[in-house]
mmCIF file of C-alpha atoms in Angstrom:
data_model
loop_
_atom_site.group_PDB
_atom_site.id
_atom_site.type_symbol
_atom_site.label_atom_id
_atom_site.label_comp_id
_atom_site.label_asym_id
_atom_site.label_seq_id
_atom_site.Cartn_x
_atom_site.Cartn_y
_atom_site.Cartn_z
ATOM 1 C CA UNK A 23 72.169 276.751 157.696
ATOM 2 C CA UNK A 24 72.824 273.020 157.555
ATOM 3 C CA UNK A 25 74.779 273.341 154.315
ATOM 4 C CA UNK A 26 76.922 276.096 155.837
ATOM 5 C CA UNK A 27 77.697 273.921 158.849
ATOM 6 C CA UNK A 28 78.549 270.944 156.692
ATOM 7 C CA UNK A 29 80.813 273.053 154.507
ATOM 8 C CA UNK A 30 82.631 274.542 157.464
ATOM 9 C CA UNK A 31 84.042 271.183 158.556
ATOM 10 C CA UNK A 32 86.613 270.735 155.754
ATOM 11 C CA UNK A 33 87.459 274.450 155.865
ATOM 12 C CA UNK A 34 88.112 274.254 159.604
ATOM 13 C CA UNK A 35 90.273 271.167 159.121
ATOM 14 C CA UNK A 36 92.305 272.978 156.478
ATOM 15 C CA UNK A 37 92.704 275.985 158.780
ATOM 16 C CA UNK A 38 93.928 273.767 161.620
ATOM 17 C CA UNK A 39 96.308 271.978 159.264
ATOM 18 C CA UNK A 40 97.695 275.288 157.998
ATOM 19 C CA UNK A 41 98.229 276.476 161.576
ATOM 20 C CA UNK A 42 99.949 273.207 162.400
ATOM 21 C CA UNK A 43 102.379 273.526 159.494
ATOM 22 C CA UNK A 44 102.994 277.274 159.680
ATOM 23 C CA UNK A 45 102.939 277.942 163.425
ATOM 24 C CA UNK A 46 103.200 274.702 165.393
ATOM 25 C CA UNK A 47 106.207 273.138 163.681
ATOM 26 C CA UNK A 48 109.891 273.774 164.339
ATOM 27 C CA UNK A 49 111.342 274.951 161.036
ATOM 28 C CA UNK A 50 114.762 273.490 161.822
ATOM 29 C CA UNK A 51 113.878 269.846 162.528
ATOM 30 C CA UNK A 52 110.272 269.999 161.218
ATOM 31 C CA UNK A 53 108.975 268.260 164.356
ATOM 32 C CA UNK A 54 105.762 269.524 165.902
ATOM 33 C CA UNK A 55 106.088 271.662 169.012
ATOM 34 C CA UNK A 56 104.714 270.151 172.207
ATOM 35 C CA UNK A 57 104.650 270.436 175.991
ATOM 36 C CA UNK A 58 107.300 267.765 176.403
ATOM 37 C CA UNK A 59 110.691 269.167 177.377
ATOM 38 C CA UNK A 60 112.565 268.529 174.118
ATOM 39 C CA UNK A 61 109.765 269.854 171.887
ATOM 40 C CA UNK A 62 108.867 272.987 173.870
ATOM 41 C CA UNK A 63 108.931 276.091 171.614
ATOM 42 C CA UNK A 64 111.672 278.530 172.624
ATOM 43 C CA UNK A 65 111.983 282.205 171.715
ATOM 44 C CA UNK A 66 115.402 283.292 170.492
ATOM 45 C CA UNK A 67 116.357 286.930 171.253
ATOM 46 C CA UNK A 68 115.873 287.778 167.561
ATOM 47 C CA UNK A 69 112.233 286.644 167.716
ATOM 48 C CA UNK A 70 112.512 283.373 165.795
ATOM 49 C CA UNK A 71 111.137 280.234 167.449
ATOM 50 C CA UNK A 72 112.745 276.782 167.511
ATOM 51 C CA UNK A 73 112.262 273.741 169.712
ATOM 52 C CA UNK A 74 114.409 273.148 172.790
ATOM 53 C CA UNK A 75 116.057 270.109 171.210
ATOM 54 C CA UNK A 76 117.324 272.267 168.321
ATOM 55 C CA UNK A 77 118.537 274.953 170.753
ATOM 56 C CA UNK A 78 120.591 272.259 172.491
ATOM 57 C CA UNK A 79 121.882 270.899 169.164
ATOM 58 C CA UNK A 80 122.881 274.333 167.844
ATOM 59 C CA UNK A 81 124.506 275.634 171.039
ATOM 60 C CA UNK A 82 128.237 275.242 171.739
ATOM 61 C CA UNK A 83 128.621 272.591 174.471
ATOM 62 C CA UNK A 84 130.754 274.814 176.732
ATOM 63 C CA UNK A 85 129.925 278.434 175.953
ATOM 64 C CA UNK A 86 126.279 277.787 174.939
ATOM 65 C CA UNK A 87 126.816 280.308 172.118
ATOM 66 C CA UNK A 88 124.631 279.750 169.063
ATOM 67 C CA UNK A 89 123.564 281.443 165.866
ATOM 68 C CA UNK A 90 119.933 281.784 164.825
ATOM 69 C CA UNK A 91 119.570 279.357 161.875
ATOM 70 C CA UNK A 92 117.355 281.892 160.086
ATOM 71 C CA UNK A 93 118.785 285.413 160.578
ATOM 72 C CA UNK A 94 122.258 284.343 161.891
ATOM 73 C CA UNK A 95 122.057 286.657 164.902
ATOM 74 C CA UNK A 96 124.372 285.471 167.686
ATOM 75 C CA UNK A 97 122.956 284.642 171.102
ATOM 76 C CA UNK A 98 123.327 282.163 173.967
ATOM 77 C CA UNK A 99 121.218 279.123 174.704
ATOM 78 C CA UNK A 100 120.504 280.429 178.190
ATOM 79 C CA UNK A 101 118.967 283.588 176.658
ATOM 80 C CA UNK A 102 116.001 281.654 175.232
ATOM 81 C CA UNK A 103 112.550 281.491 176.806
ATOM 82 C CA UNK A 104 109.301 279.572 176.361
ATOM 83 C CA UNK A 105 107.164 280.885 173.492
ATOM 84 C CA UNK A 106 103.883 281.310 175.362
ATOM 85 C CA UNK A 107 101.681 282.145 172.325
ATOM 86 C CA UNK A 108 102.606 278.835 170.663
ATOM 87 C CA UNK A 109 102.066 276.903 173.908
ATOM 88 C CA UNK A 110 98.659 278.562 174.329
ATOM 89 C CA UNK A 111 97.748 277.732 170.723
ATOM 90 C CA UNK A 112 98.674 274.098 171.343
ATOM 91 C CA UNK A 113 96.329 274.036 174.316
ATOM 92 C CA UNK A 114 93.565 275.792 172.374
ATOM 93 C CA UNK A 115 93.636 273.376 169.432
ATOM 94 C CA UNK A 116 94.188 270.349 171.634
ATOM 95 C CA UNK A 117 92.613 267.210 170.199
ATOM 96 C CA UNK A 118 91.881 268.812 166.815
ATOM 97 C CA UNK A 119 95.527 268.323 165.881
ATOM 98 C CA UNK A 120 96.267 265.238 163.861
ATOM 99 C CA UNK A 121 98.409 262.485 165.430
ATOM 100 C CA UNK A 122 102.135 263.120 165.507
ATOM 101 C CA UNK A 123 104.508 262.094 162.716
ATOM 102 C CA UNK A 124 105.552 258.938 164.567
ATOM 103 C CA UNK A 125 102.750 257.142 162.715
ATOM 104 C CA UNK A 126 103.262 257.898 159.008
ATOM 105 C CA UNK A 127 100.461 257.433 156.554
ATOM 106 C CA UNK A 128 100.100 253.797 155.661
ATOM 107 C CA UNK A 129 99.776 253.197 151.953
ATOM 108 C CA UNK A 130 100.031 250.036 149.928
ATOM 109 C CA UNK A 131 103.144 249.689 147.824
ATOM 110 C CA UNK A 132 102.119 250.277 144.232
ATOM 111 C CA UNK A 133 103.678 248.393 141.339
ATOM 112 C CA UNK A 134 106.913 250.175 140.528
ATOM 113 C CA UNK A 135 107.278 251.476 144.083
ATOM 114 C CA UNK A 136 110.805 252.489 145.110
ATOM 115 C CA UNK A 137 112.666 251.773 148.329
ATOM 116 C CA UNK A 138 115.375 253.815 150.023
ATOM 117 C CA UNK A 139 118.817 252.261 149.579
ATOM 118 C CA UNK A 140 120.919 254.917 151.307
ATOM 119 C CA UNK A 141 121.026 258.534 152.428
ATOM 120 C CA UNK A 142 123.772 261.116 152.831
ATOM 121 C CA UNK A 143 124.162 264.656 154.074
ATOM 122 C CA UNK A 144 122.435 265.196 157.424
ATOM 123 C CA UNK A 145 122.187 268.139 159.818
ATOM 124 C CA UNK A 146 125.409 270.159 159.883
ATOM 125 C CA UNK A 147 126.559 268.872 156.512
ATOM 126 C CA UNK A 148 123.406 270.427 155.064
ATOM 127 C CA UNK A 149 121.286 273.142 156.666
ATOM 128 C CA UNK A 150 117.739 273.659 155.374
ATOM 129 C CA UNK A 151 118.539 272.578 151.785
ATOM 130 C CA UNK A 152 116.322 273.943 148.999
ATOM 131 C CA UNK A 153 117.632 272.711 145.635
ATOM 132 C CA UNK A 154 119.186 269.621 144.062
ATOM 133 C CA UNK A 155 120.858 268.841 140.722
ATOM 134 C CA UNK A 156 123.068 266.222 139.072
ATOM 135 C CA UNK A 157 126.159 266.888 136.998
ATOM 136 C CA UNK A 158 125.452 265.063 133.715
ATOM 137 C CA UNK A 159 129.140 264.311 133.073
ATOM 138 C CA UNK A 160 130.477 263.347 136.498
ATOM 139 C CA UNK A 161 127.295 262.139 138.197
ATOM 140 C CA UNK A 162 128.097 264.266 141.241
ATOM 141 C CA UNK A 163 125.241 265.698 143.280
ATOM 142 C CA UNK A 164 124.958 269.472 143.768
ATOM 143 C CA UNK A 165 122.840 270.902 146.602
ATOM 144 C CA UNK A 166 122.133 274.485 147.642
ATOM 145 C CA UNK A 167 121.437 275.129 151.316
ATOM 146 C CA UNK A 168 121.699 277.670 154.138
ATOM 147 C CA UNK A 169 125.253 276.843 155.239
ATOM 148 C CA UNK A 170 128.156 279.288 155.279
ATOM 149 C CA UNK A 171 129.073 278.008 151.821
ATOM 150 C CA UNK A 172 125.801 277.772 149.988
ATOM 151 C CA UNK A 173 126.704 275.268 147.236
ATOM 152 C CA UNK A 174 127.841 271.781 148.211
ATOM 153 C CA UNK A 175 128.987 269.049 145.807
ATOM 154 C CA UNK A 176 128.872 265.378 146.821
ATOM 155 C CA UNK A 177 130.774 262.525 145.191
ATOM 156 C CA UNK A 178 129.230 259.181 144.248
ATOM 157 C CA UNK A 179 129.858 257.841 147.734
ATOM 158 C CA UNK A 180 127.971 260.672 149.414
ATOM 159 C CA UNK A 181 131.062 262.475 150.703
ATOM 160 C CA UNK A 182 131.541 266.228 150.340
ATOM 161 C CA UNK A 183 133.878 266.750 147.385
ATOM 162 C CA UNK A 184 133.743 270.536 147.198
ATOM 163 C CA UNK A 185 131.781 273.554 148.393
ATOM 164 C CA UNK A 186 131.631 277.209 147.424
ATOM 165 C CA UNK A 187 129.318 280.226 147.250
ATOM 166 C CA UNK A 188 130.151 282.177 150.389
ATOM 167 C CA UNK A 189 127.339 283.776 152.328
ATOM 168 C CA UNK A 190 127.795 287.511 151.846
ATOM 169 C CA UNK A 191 126.752 290.725 150.166
ATOM 170 C CA UNK A 192 129.200 290.760 147.239
ATOM 171 C CA UNK A 193 127.899 290.048 143.735
ATOM 172 C CA UNK A 194 129.712 286.705 143.567
ATOM 173 C CA UNK A 195 128.404 285.627 146.988
ATOM 174 C CA UNK A 196 125.183 283.646 147.403
ATOM 175 C CA UNK A 197 122.679 285.181 149.800
ATOM 176 C CA UNK A 198 119.557 282.993 149.713
ATOM 177 C CA UNK A 199 119.665 280.179 147.141
ATOM 178 C CA UNK A 200 116.371 278.643 146.056
ATOM 179 C CA UNK A 201 117.317 276.201 143.294
ATOM 180 C CA UNK A 202 120.255 274.915 141.272
ATOM 181 C CA UNK A 203 120.971 273.196 137.971
ATOM 182 C CA UNK A 204 124.140 271.906 136.297
ATOM 183 C CA UNK A 205 124.604 272.518 132.576
ATOM 184 C CA UNK A 206 125.811 269.982 130.032
ATOM 185 C CA UNK A 207 129.304 271.507 130.222
ATOM 186 C CA UNK A 208 129.391 271.353 134.040
ATOM 187 C CA UNK A 209 128.538 274.925 135.004
ATOM 188 C CA UNK A 210 126.500 275.440 138.167
ATOM 189 C CA UNK A 211 123.551 277.851 137.876
ATOM 190 C CA UNK A 212 121.929 279.131 141.103
ATOM 191 C CA UNK A 213 118.809 281.236 141.635
ATOM 192 C CA UNK A 214 119.523 283.707 144.442
ATOM 193 C CA UNK A 215 116.444 285.289 146.050
ATOM 194 C CA UNK A 216 118.685 287.473 148.218
ATOM 195 C CA UNK A 217 119.561 289.850 145.397
ATOM 196 C CA UNK A 218 117.046 288.488 142.840
ATOM 197 C CA UNK A 219 119.702 287.245 140.449
ATOM 198 C CA UNK A 220 120.953 284.211 138.535
ATOM 199 C CA UNK A 221 124.562 283.255 139.296
ATOM 200 C CA UNK A 222 126.717 281.013 137.128
ATOM 201 C CA UNK A 223 129.819 279.260 138.505
ATOM 202 C CA UNK A 224 132.210 276.798 136.956
ATOM 203 C CA UNK A 225 132.320 273.398 138.657
ATOM 204 C CA UNK A 226 135.212 274.538 140.867
ATOM 205 C CA UNK A 227 133.270 277.506 142.226
ATOM 206 C CA UNK A 228 134.694 280.379 140.183
ATOM 207 C CA UNK A 229 132.041 282.962 139.348
ATOM 208 C CA UNK A 230 131.432 283.282 135.592
ATOM 209 C CA UNK A 231 128.318 285.431 135.295
ATOM 210 C CA UNK A 232 125.761 287.308 137.401
ATOM 211 C CA UNK A 233 122.418 288.067 135.746
ATOM 212 C CA UNK A 234 120.750 290.772 137.849
ATOM 213 C CA UNK A 235 118.027 293.349 137.331
ATOM 214 C CA UNK A 236 115.904 291.139 135.063
ATOM 215 C CA UNK A 237 113.893 289.148 137.612
ATOM 216 C CA UNK A 238 111.487 289.982 140.424
ATOM 217 C CA UNK A 239 111.991 286.667 142.253
ATOM 218 C CA UNK A 240 113.881 283.962 140.319
ATOM 219 C CA UNK A 241 112.990 280.566 141.763
ATOM 220 C CA UNK A 242 113.160 277.313 139.803
ATOM 221 C CA UNK A 243 115.926 276.628 137.295
ATOM 222 C CA UNK A 244 116.601 273.731 134.915
ATOM 223 C CA UNK A 245 118.902 272.890 131.999
ATOM 224 C CA UNK A 246 117.466 271.916 128.597
ATOM 225 C CA UNK A 247 118.966 269.296 126.241
ATOM 226 C CA UNK A 248 120.225 272.211 124.084
ATOM 227 C CA UNK A 249 122.254 273.491 127.086
ATOM 228 C CA UNK A 250 119.975 276.458 127.636
ATOM 229 C CA UNK A 251 118.455 277.342 131.003
ATOM 230 C CA UNK A 252 114.790 277.865 131.906
ATOM 231 C CA UNK A 253 113.953 279.963 134.981
ATOM 232 C CA UNK A 254 110.677 280.675 136.754
ATOM 233 C CA UNK A 255 109.979 284.112 138.228
ATOM 234 C CA UNK A 256 107.585 283.528 141.127
ATOM 235 C CA UNK A 257 106.774 287.191 141.700
ATOM 236 C CA UNK A 258 106.375 288.216 138.051
ATOM 237 C CA UNK A 259 104.475 285.028 137.181
ATOM 238 C CA UNK A 260 106.653 284.209 134.189
ATOM 239 C CA UNK A 261 108.926 281.574 132.655
ATOM 240 C CA UNK A 262 112.161 282.597 130.931
ATOM 241 C CA UNK A 263 114.681 280.953 128.588
ATOM 242 C CA UNK A 264 118.341 281.996 128.860
ATOM 243 C CA UNK A 265 120.990 281.348 126.217
ATOM 244 C CA UNK A 266 124.452 281.689 127.737
ATOM 245 C CA UNK A 267 127.994 281.173 126.512
ATOM 246 C CA UNK A 268 128.976 279.491 129.769
ATOM 247 C CA UNK A 269 132.767 279.198 129.247
ATOM 248 C CA UNK A 270 132.960 282.876 128.277
ATOM 249 C CA UNK A 271 130.428 283.962 130.901
ATOM 250 C CA UNK A 272 128.307 285.915 128.416
ATOM 251 C CA UNK A 273 124.508 286.156 128.355
ATOM 252 C CA UNK A 274 123.556 285.913 124.681
ATOM 253 C CA UNK A 275 119.761 286.032 124.700
ATOM 254 C CA UNK A 276 116.737 285.975 126.995
ATOM 255 C CA UNK A 277 113.205 285.042 125.998
ATOM 256 C CA UNK A 278 110.003 285.160 128.007
ATOM 257 C CA UNK A 279 108.284 281.855 127.278
ATOM 258 C CA UNK A 280 105.181 282.246 129.442
ATOM 259 C CA UNK A 281 103.421 285.018 131.368
ATOM 260 C CA UNK A 282 100.354 285.094 133.620
ATOM 261 C CA UNK A 283 101.494 282.074 135.620
ATOM 262 C CA UNK A 284 100.416 281.922 139.285
ATOM 263 C CA UNK A 285 103.530 282.071 141.469
ATOM 264 C CA UNK A 286 105.562 279.528 139.445
ATOM 265 C CA UNK A 287 108.324 277.842 141.412
ATOM 266 C CA UNK A 288 109.556 274.408 140.387
ATOM 267 C CA UNK A 289 110.376 273.671 136.747
ATOM 268 C CA UNK A 290 111.492 270.517 134.939
ATOM 269 C CA UNK A 291 112.409 269.604 131.365
ATOM 270 C CA UNK A 292 111.901 266.179 129.789
ATOM 271 C CA UNK A 293 115.015 265.093 127.921
ATOM 272 C CA UNK A 294 112.883 262.546 126.067
ATOM 273 C CA UNK A 295 110.228 264.872 124.643
ATOM 274 C CA UNK A 296 111.427 268.410 125.426
ATOM 275 C CA UNK A 297 108.236 269.099 127.394
ATOM 276 C CA UNK A 298 108.453 271.645 130.242
ATOM 277 C CA UNK A 299 106.583 271.173 133.530
ATOM 278 C CA UNK A 300 105.924 274.172 135.775
ATOM 279 C CA UNK A 301 104.737 273.970 139.370
ATOM 280 C CA UNK A 302 102.463 276.842 140.398
ATOM 281 C CA UNK A 303 101.555 277.826 143.959
ATOM 282 C CA UNK A 304 98.404 279.942 143.601
ATOM 283 C CA UNK A 305 96.767 281.284 146.757
ATOM 284 C CA UNK A 306 93.101 282.148 146.557
ATOM 285 C CA UNK A 307 91.916 285.479 147.924
ATOM 286 C CA UNK A 308 91.019 285.227 151.598
ATOM 287 C CA UNK A 309 92.423 281.698 151.825
ATOM 288 C CA UNK A 310 95.442 280.471 153.695
ATOM 289 C CA UNK A 311 95.108 276.959 152.285
ATOM 290 C CA UNK A 312 98.046 275.969 150.125
ATOM 291 C CA UNK A 313 97.216 274.705 146.644
ATOM 292 C CA UNK A 314 99.434 273.660 143.767
ATOM 293 C CA UNK A 315 99.000 273.246 140.026
ATOM 294 C CA UNK A 316 101.182 271.241 137.645
ATOM 295 C CA UNK A 317 101.197 272.586 134.086
ATOM 296 C CA UNK A 318 102.990 270.831 131.236
ATOM 297 C CA UNK A 319 103.897 272.662 128.020
ATOM 298 C CA UNK A 320 105.149 271.295 124.707
ATOM 299 C CA UNK A 321 108.588 272.395 123.390
ATOM 300 C CA UNK A 322 106.701 275.093 121.430
ATOM 301 C CA UNK A 323 105.051 276.218 124.721
ATOM 302 C CA UNK A 324 101.567 274.945 123.947
ATOM 303 C CA UNK A 325 99.728 273.813 127.085
ATOM 304 C CA UNK A 326 99.448 270.023 126.946
ATOM 305 C CA UNK A 327 97.819 269.328 130.291
ATOM 306 C CA UNK A 328 97.364 270.605 133.806
ATOM 307 C CA UNK A 329 96.081 269.334 137.131
ATOM 308 C CA UNK A 330 95.681 271.037 140.509
ATOM 309 C CA UNK A 331 95.326 269.877 144.113
ATOM 310 C CA UNK A 332 91.544 269.744 143.853
ATOM 311 C CA UNK A 333 91.657 267.711 140.659
ATOM 312 C CA UNK A 334 94.058 265.239 142.224
ATOM 313 C CA UNK A 335 91.811 264.915 145.290
ATOM 314 C CA UNK A 336 89.116 263.436 143.025
ATOM 315 C CA UNK A 337 91.400 260.506 142.242
ATOM 316 C CA UNK A 338 93.295 260.145 145.524
ATOM 317 C CA UNK A 339 91.902 259.776 149.068
ATOM 318 C CA UNK A 340 94.127 262.431 150.654
ATOM 319 C CA UNK A 341 95.227 265.916 149.671
ATOM 320 C CA UNK A 342 98.364 266.237 147.517
ATOM 321 C CA UNK A 343 100.494 269.366 147.838
ATOM 322 C CA UNK A 344 103.219 269.283 145.184
ATOM 323 C CA UNK A 345 106.549 270.768 146.255
ATOM 324 C CA UNK A 346 108.794 269.586 143.402
ATOM 325 C CA UNK A 347 108.438 268.216 139.893
ATOM 326 C CA UNK A 348 110.628 266.190 137.526
ATOM 327 C CA UNK A 349 110.358 263.808 134.568
ATOM 328 C CA UNK A 350 111.507 260.200 134.602
ATOM 329 C CA UNK A 351 113.329 258.627 131.648
ATOM 330 C CA UNK A 352 110.013 257.479 130.107
ATOM 331 C CA UNK A 353 108.526 260.994 130.108
ATOM 332 C CA UNK A 354 106.252 260.522 133.124
ATOM 333 C CA UNK A 355 105.674 263.511 135.408
ATOM 334 C CA UNK A 356 106.810 262.855 139.001
ATOM 335 C CA UNK A 357 105.915 265.157 141.901
ATOM 336 C CA UNK A 358 106.933 265.335 145.555
ATOM 337 C CA UNK A 359 104.001 265.589 147.964
ATOM 338 C CA UNK A 360 104.620 267.357 151.267
ATOM 339 C CA UNK A 361 101.111 266.688 152.599
ATOM 340 C CA UNK A 362 101.473 262.938 152.307
ATOM 341 C CA UNK A 363 105.268 262.818 152.708
ATOM 342 C CA UNK A 364 105.388 260.901 149.451
ATOM 343 C CA UNK A 365 106.422 260.925 145.795
ATOM 344 C CA UNK A 366 103.718 260.328 143.192
ATOM 345 C CA UNK A 367 103.786 259.539 139.470
ATOM 346 C CA UNK A 368 101.131 261.452 137.491
ATOM 347 C CA UNK A 369 101.760 259.572 134.253
ATOM 348 C CA UNK A 370 102.538 261.039 130.850
ATOM 349 C CA UNK A 371 101.163 264.556 130.245
ATOM 350 C CA UNK A 372 98.694 263.425 127.594
ATOM 351 C CA UNK A 373 97.297 260.845 130.056
ATOM 352 C CA UNK A 374 96.861 263.127 133.121
ATOM 353 C CA UNK A 375 96.263 262.208 135.804
ATOM 354 C CA UNK A 376 97.209 258.566 136.337
ATOM 355 C CA UNK A 377 98.121 258.575 140.024
ATOM 356 C CA UNK A 378 100.615 255.989 141.197
ATOM 357 C CA UNK A 379 102.462 256.465 144.517
ATOM 358 C CA UNK A 380 106.072 255.371 144.069
ATOM 359 C CA UNK A 381 107.439 256.409 147.494
ATOM 360 C CA UNK A 382 105.149 256.238 150.520
ATOM 361 C CA UNK A 383 107.545 255.795 153.454
ATOM 362 C CA UNK A 384 110.721 257.360 154.808
ATOM 363 C CA UNK A 385 110.206 260.999 153.779
ATOM 364 C CA UNK A 386 109.453 263.999 155.984
ATOM 365 C CA UNK A 387 109.485 267.107 153.754
ATOM 366 C CA UNK A 388 110.608 266.379 150.164
ATOM 367 C CA UNK A 389 111.512 269.567 148.266
ATOM 368 C CA UNK A 390 113.497 268.450 145.175
ATOM 369 C CA UNK A 391 113.744 265.425 142.877
ATOM 370 C CA UNK A 392 116.050 264.199 140.130
ATOM 371 C CA UNK A 393 116.777 260.900 138.375
ATOM 372 C CA UNK A 394 120.254 259.485 137.773
ATOM 373 C CA UNK A 395 121.303 257.828 134.527
ATOM 374 C CA UNK A 396 120.970 254.507 136.372
ATOM 375 C CA UNK A 397 117.285 255.353 137.029
ATOM 376 C CA UNK A 398 117.722 255.907 140.763
ATOM 377 C CA UNK A 399 115.570 258.710 142.165
ATOM 378 C CA UNK A 400 117.306 261.252 144.404
ATOM 379 C CA UNK A 401 114.998 263.028 146.865
ATOM 380 C CA UNK A 402 116.102 266.088 148.813
ATOM 381 C CA UNK A 403 114.407 265.863 152.235
ATOM 382 C CA UNK A 404 114.719 269.273 153.875
ATOM 383 C CA UNK A 405 113.367 268.061 157.228
ATOM 384 C CA UNK A 406 116.125 265.446 157.437
ATOM 385 C CA UNK A 407 118.662 267.813 155.794
ATOM 386 C CA UNK A 408 119.704 264.914 153.560
ATOM 387 C CA UNK A 409 119.573 263.325 150.102
ATOM 388 C CA UNK A 410 117.832 259.957 149.951
ATOM 389 C CA UNK A 411 118.507 257.510 147.125
ATOM 390 C CA UNK A 412 115.544 255.382 146.013
ATOM 391 C CA UNK A 413 115.676 252.434 143.653
ATOM 392 C CA UNK A 414 113.281 249.788 142.366
ATOM 393 C CA UNK A 415 113.539 246.341 143.920
ATOM 394 C CA UNK A 416 113.203 243.746 141.247
ATOM 395 C CA UNK A 417 112.862 240.849 143.682
#
């Protein structure tokens, strides 16, 4: 009986944390709901729930007209009402909730830690962004998000240079983008969960190719040094290689590289070694606790190493939930951690895991990572709807 009671403590904490993230957090601003006026949960007529501050921000100042940020149903700010179930849940959990995000986790700056030099984007410019990529030739930043035009390209100064990918039902439209990559010859490849397809555009937004009917749920996408594209299928549990004649818009060959993966999402390719990292999101039966696994394969698809959330917890004092993965220029595996609002270096695959936090402050909900040629790390922070540029300070 005593062992059952002692084991229930961590499980209860995980359950409370899952409720806090899934139910008690506004999915527009990612702030926790509360009883204070600006953070009160409000029902929209469509059934989605956002905080009062976001209702005020989304509503037209004169007509109060607004669009649900999730289903795009039109309504008026005055048509919203308090969400009583969420308010009751807040009262029920009470003091079991962790302190608010105003006091971020304090962590010592590790050697090689990065600091934020600037940020661009922001609410309105970006809406709930999900994917990030760099154009290898121009250095421009490409982001996919939930705006009316789903693909946005930023210049080196952080200004919007171009946008395309209309929200719509046509084959060339982009319904629900999850990730993006830019090929060596400047073609933009988007995974679209809306119609379960891969869409290829030139850098000016002209559609070149739609690959449909081959994927259950295409998610992560990345370009290889050979100008091929690797794609994860989260629903089928597989990893695919696509060979495409991008200028001609012709799919030449597809190959299934891996099967029996557990809900693979993020994917990254090391340009130094050719290794491929896949981020899995397995969910145990009867468990609502999120867990992640990083698997790294050689160029011949032999498993080199892997580590999951539990394994990382043996080396790190707090839980790590990986939401994105990339390689740095030295071949180290870098992951974004949504639990700790941080970015962590796991070391080289053959040395897993050598945990070194490289960003510990200034992030809310990191969902994508990429390095520039100048070794700056770009982090897509979906809670802030912005791209943050981190660099090493050499004193």
